[in-house]
Amino acid sequence: SFNQKRLTSLKNKIQENKKEESKKGEESLISKEQILLYTGEGLYEKDFQDSGLEENSPKLEPKPFDSMLRPFWMMRRICETMDKEGGYITENLFIPKYIWFQKKTLIPEIEKKVEYCESIQKEFKKVGIIYRKNCLSKERTEIQNLVEILHGYRQSIYNDFPSINDDTKKPESTWNKISKGIELIAHKITKGAFVTSTREYAKCLKDLFVETYFIEELCKEETDQDLACICHFLNNVVVALALSDIKFLTKEYLKVMKKESLLKSMMKVKGAM
């Protein structure tokens, strides 16, 4: 297929680069953005593996065996995509930081998502402060109240964003979504919904993630039904929402990269005439 030819071409180019490492010129380097561009619409883990890129994959924090700890593991993976040059969602799937800073890409209903994130962050922060002061009540009423509050948010978010509702699917499906390919996300664009920038949304997500990490500490100490409910919420609502937006942003990013590549090719052809 055409996409496979691109992958083969990329693999050959990588091999050529290894032979010419001493040159280190711009033309001998392949950026991570180019890697995404070459894989195009078929952004699957197997595409990276087929191209031989797995040899240079970083050693990431291994996915926890305990499913209750996995939301926090994935949140750290997502945070890394917002820092430095970007980060790996899996060992073979790199997400460039630039997807969070695209000026002309507008996340659907971003204002509503930011509002949810800020509200949920405040709820976690209140309980987190009590936990860090070692002042949780013996009955853990603070955790119980948090569960009830999050249950209300879950129903509201599922109503507003039904595409992320995975309650009827296996829990592991959330983790597999991002590596199965970039899909079109069903959404409705409403007037005046794009006041907040993607940069602000990314910061809001990071702040929310940080405020939830004390739950991870609690889960390592002991487990109960309330903690399980909180982890389920983080997995199937917070992380699912973030991953759905990563899919959307990456798809838009690939469109831009393809356009830029096409323009460069046209300029080369014009210059050769």
Coordinates of C-alpha atoms in Angstrom, one line a residue:
S1 CA 0.0 0.0 0.0
F2 CA 1.0 3.6 -0.3
N3 CA 1.3 4.0 3.5
Q4 CA 3.5 0.9 3.7
K5 CA 5.8 2.3 1.0
R6 CA 6.2 5.4 3.2
L7 CA 7.1 3.3 6.2
T8 CA 9.6 1.3 4.1
S9 CA 11.1 4.6 2.9
L10 CA 11.3 5.9 6.4
K11 CA 13.1 2.7 7.6
N12 CA 15.6 3.0 4.8
K13 CA 16.2 6.6 5.7
I14 CA 16.8 5.7 9.4
Q15 CA 19.3 3.1 8.4
E16 CA 21.1 5.6 6.2
N17 CA 21.2 8.0 9.1
K18 CA 22.9 5.5 11.4
K19 CA 25.7 5.2 8.8
E20 CA 26.1 9.0 8.6
E21 CA 25.8 9.9 12.3
S22 CA 29.1 11.8 12.2
K23 CA 27.6 14.3 9.8
K24 CA 24.7 15.3 12.0
G25 CA 23.4 17.7 9.4
E26 CA 19.8 18.7 9.2
E27 CA 19.2 16.6 6.2
S28 CA 20.5 13.5 8.0
L29 CA 18.1 13.8 10.9
I30 CA 14.6 12.6 11.1
S31 CA 12.4 14.5 13.5
K32 CA 9.6 12.9 15.5
E33 CA 7.2 15.1 13.6
Q34 CA 8.3 13.4 10.4
I35 CA 7.8 10.0 11.9
L36 CA 4.2 10.9 12.6
L37 CA 3.8 12.3 9.2
Y38 CA 5.1 9.2 7.5
T39 CA 2.7 7.0 9.4
G40 CA -0.2 9.2 8.4
E41 CA -3.7 8.0 9.0
G42 CA -2.5 4.5 10.1
L43 CA -1.0 5.6 13.3
Y44 CA -0.7 2.2 14.9
E45 CA 1.9 0.7 17.2
K46 CA 2.5 -2.0 14.6
D47 CA 3.4 0.7 12.1
F48 CA 6.2 1.9 14.3
Q49 CA 7.3 -1.7 15.0
D50 CA 7.3 -2.5 11.3
S51 CA 9.5 0.5 10.6
G52 CA 12.1 -0.5 13.1
L53 CA 11.6 2.5 15.4
E54 CA 11.1 0.4 18.5
E55 CA 14.9 0.0 18.7
N56 CA 15.1 3.6 19.8
S57 CA 12.1 3.6 22.1
P58 CA 12.7 4.9 25.7
K59 CA 12.3 2.8 28.8
L60 CA 9.1 4.0 30.4
E61 CA 7.7 3.4 33.8
P62 CA 6.0 0.0 33.4
K63 CA 2.3 -0.2 33.4
P64 CA 1.2 -1.2 37.0
F65 CA -0.3 -4.7 37.4
D66 CA -2.8 -3.2 39.8
S67 CA -5.6 -1.7 37.7
M68 CA -6.4 0.8 40.4
L69 CA -3.0 2.4 39.9
R70 CA -3.2 2.6 36.1
P71 CA -5.0 5.9 35.8
F72 CA -2.2 7.7 37.6
W73 CA 0.4 5.9 35.4
M74 CA -1.5 7.1 32.3
M75 CA -1.9 10.7 33.7
R76 CA 1.9 10.9 34.0
R77 CA 2.3 9.7 30.4
I78 CA -0.2 12.3 29.3
C79 CA 1.7 15.0 31.3
E80 CA 4.9 14.1 29.5
T81 CA 3.3 14.9 26.2
M82 CA 2.9 18.5 27.4
D83 CA 6.5 19.0 28.5
K84 CA 9.8 19.4 26.6
E85 CA 9.5 18.0 23.1
G86 CA 6.6 15.7 24.0
G87 CA 6.3 12.2 25.4
Y88 CA 5.5 8.6 24.8
I89 CA 2.0 7.3 25.5
T90 CA 3.4 3.8 25.0
E91 CA 7.0 2.7 24.2
N92 CA 6.3 3.0 20.5
L93 CA 3.9 5.9 20.3
F94 CA 5.3 9.4 20.6
I95 CA 3.0 12.4 20.9
P96 CA 4.8 15.8 20.2
K97 CA 4.2 18.6 22.6
Y98 CA 3.2 20.8 19.6
I99 CA -0.3 19.2 19.5
W100 CA -1.2 21.1 22.7
F101 CA 0.0 24.4 21.2
Q102 CA -1.7 24.5 17.8
K103 CA -2.9 28.1 17.4
K104 CA -5.6 27.3 14.8
T105 CA -6.9 24.0 16.3
L106 CA -9.9 24.4 18.4
I107 CA -11.0 21.6 20.8
P108 CA -14.8 21.2 20.7
E109 CA -16.6 22.5 23.9
I110 CA -13.3 23.4 25.5
E111 CA -14.8 25.9 27.9
K112 CA -17.1 23.2 29.3
K113 CA -14.2 20.8 29.7
V114 CA -12.1 23.4 31.5
E115 CA -15.0 24.1 33.8
Y116 CA -15.3 20.4 34.7
C117 CA -11.6 20.0 35.2
E118 CA -11.3 23.0 37.5
S119 CA -14.4 22.0 39.6
I120 CA -13.1 18.4 40.0
Q121 CA -9.6 19.6 40.8
K122 CA -11.0 21.7 43.7
E123 CA -12.8 18.6 45.1
F124 CA -9.6 16.5 45.1
K125 CA -7.6 19.4 46.4
K126 CA -9.8 19.8 49.5
V127 CA -9.5 16.1 50.4
G128 CA -5.8 16.0 49.5
I129 CA -5.0 18.8 52.0
I130 CA -6.8 16.9 54.8
Y131 CA -4.9 13.7 53.8
R132 CA -1.5 15.3 53.8
K133 CA -2.1 16.8 57.2
N134 CA -2.9 13.2 58.3
C135 CA -6.4 14.4 59.4
L136 CA -8.7 12.0 57.6
S137 CA -11.4 10.9 59.9
K138 CA -11.4 7.3 61.1
E139 CA -14.5 6.6 59.0
R140 CA -13.0 8.2 55.9
T141 CA -16.1 10.3 55.5
E142 CA -14.1 12.8 53.3
I143 CA -13.4 10.0 50.8
Q144 CA -17.0 8.8 50.9
N145 CA -18.2 12.4 50.2
L146 CA -15.8 12.7 47.3
V147 CA -17.1 9.5 45.8
E148 CA -20.7 10.9 45.9
I149 CA -19.5 14.1 44.3
L150 CA -17.6 12.4 41.5
H151 CA -20.6 10.2 40.8
G152 CA -22.6 13.3 40.0
Y153 CA -19.9 14.6 37.8
R154 CA -19.6 11.3 35.9
Q155 CA -23.3 11.3 35.0
S156 CA -23.1 15.0 33.9
I157 CA -19.9 14.4 31.8
Y158 CA -21.3 11.3 30.2
N159 CA -24.4 13.3 29.2
D160 CA -22.2 16.0 27.7
F161 CA -19.6 13.7 26.1
P162 CA -21.2 10.3 25.4
S163 CA -18.4 9.2 23.2
I164 CA -16.2 8.6 26.3
N165 CA -18.7 6.4 28.1
D166 CA -17.0 3.0 28.3
D167 CA -18.9 1.6 31.2
T168 CA -20.2 -1.2 29.1
K169 CA -16.7 -2.1 27.8
K170 CA -13.8 -3.8 29.4
P171 CA -11.7 -1.5 31.6
E172 CA -8.5 -2.2 29.6
S173 CA -10.2 -0.7 26.5
T174 CA -9.4 2.8 27.7
W175 CA -5.6 2.1 27.6
N176 CA -5.8 0.5 24.1
K177 CA -7.7 3.4 22.5
I178 CA -4.8 5.7 21.8
S179 CA -2.6 3.0 20.3
K180 CA -5.3 1.6 17.9
G181 CA -5.3 4.7 15.7
I182 CA -6.6 8.2 15.5
E183 CA -10.3 8.2 15.0
L184 CA -12.7 10.9 14.1
I185 CA -14.5 12.0 17.3
A186 CA -18.2 12.7 17.2
H187 CA -18.8 16.2 18.5
K188 CA -21.0 19.2 18.1
I189 CA -19.5 22.7 17.7
T190 CA -21.4 25.4 19.5
K191 CA -21.0 29.1 19.0
G192 CA -18.7 30.9 21.4
A193 CA -17.2 27.6 22.6
F194 CA -13.6 28.4 21.8
V195 CA -12.6 31.2 24.1
T196 CA -10.1 29.1 26.1
S197 CA -6.9 28.1 24.3
T198 CA -5.7 24.6 24.1
R199 CA -2.6 25.7 26.1
E200 CA -4.9 26.7 29.0
Y201 CA -6.7 23.4 28.8
A202 CA -3.5 21.4 28.9
K203 CA -2.4 23.3 32.1
C204 CA -5.8 22.7 33.6
L205 CA -5.5 18.9 32.9
K206 CA -2.0 18.9 34.5
D207 CA -3.3 20.7 37.6
L208 CA -6.1 18.2 38.0
F209 CA -3.8 15.2 37.6
V210 CA -1.4 16.5 40.3
E211 CA -4.3 16.9 42.8
T212 CA -5.3 13.3 42.3
Y213 CA -2.0 11.7 43.1
F214 CA -2.6 11.4 46.8
I215 CA -5.3 8.8 45.9
E216 CA -2.5 6.7 44.4
E217 CA -0.6 6.9 47.7
L218 CA -3.8 5.7 49.5
C219 CA -4.2 2.9 47.1
K220 CA -0.7 1.7 47.8
E221 CA -1.4 1.6 51.5
E222 CA -4.8 -0.2 51.3
T223 CA -7.8 -0.6 49.0
D224 CA -11.5 -0.4 49.5
Q225 CA -14.6 0.2 47.5
D226 CA -14.5 3.9 47.8
L227 CA -11.0 4.1 46.4
A228 CA -11.9 1.7 43.7
C229 CA -14.8 4.0 42.7
I230 CA -12.5 7.0 42.6
C231 CA -10.0 5.2 40.4
H232 CA -12.8 4.0 38.1
F233 CA -13.8 7.6 37.7
L234 CA -10.3 8.8 36.9
N235 CA -9.9 6.0 34.4
N236 CA -13.2 6.1 32.6
V237 CA -13.9 9.8 32.8
V238 CA -10.8 12.0 33.3
V239 CA -8.2 9.9 31.4
A240 CA -10.8 8.9 28.7
L241 CA -11.6 12.6 28.1
A242 CA -7.9 13.5 27.9
L243 CA -7.2 10.7 25.5
S244 CA -10.1 11.6 23.2
D245 CA -8.8 15.1 22.9
I246 CA -5.3 13.8 22.2
K247 CA -6.7 11.8 19.3
F248 CA -8.5 14.9 18.0
L249 CA -5.4 17.2 18.4
T250 CA -3.1 14.6 16.8
K251 CA -5.3 14.2 13.8
E252 CA -5.4 17.9 13.3
Y253 CA -1.6 18.0 13.8
L254 CA -1.1 15.4 11.1
K255 CA -3.3 17.4 8.7
V256 CA -1.0 20.4 9.2
M257 CA 2.1 18.3 8.7
K258 CA 0.8 16.8 5.5
K259 CA 0.0 20.3 4.1
E260 CA 3.4 21.6 5.0
S261 CA 5.1 18.6 3.4
L262 CA 3.0 19.0 0.3
L263 CA 3.9 22.7 0.1
K264 CA 7.7 22.0 0.5
S265 CA 7.5 19.4 -2.3
M266 CA 5.7 21.8 -4.6
M267 CA 8.4 24.4 -3.9
K268 CA 11.2 21.9 -4.7
V269 CA 9.5 21.0 -8.0
K270 CA 9.0 24.7 -8.8
G271 CA 12.6 25.4 -8.0
A272 CA 13.8 22.6 -10.3
M273 CA 11.8 23.9 -13.3

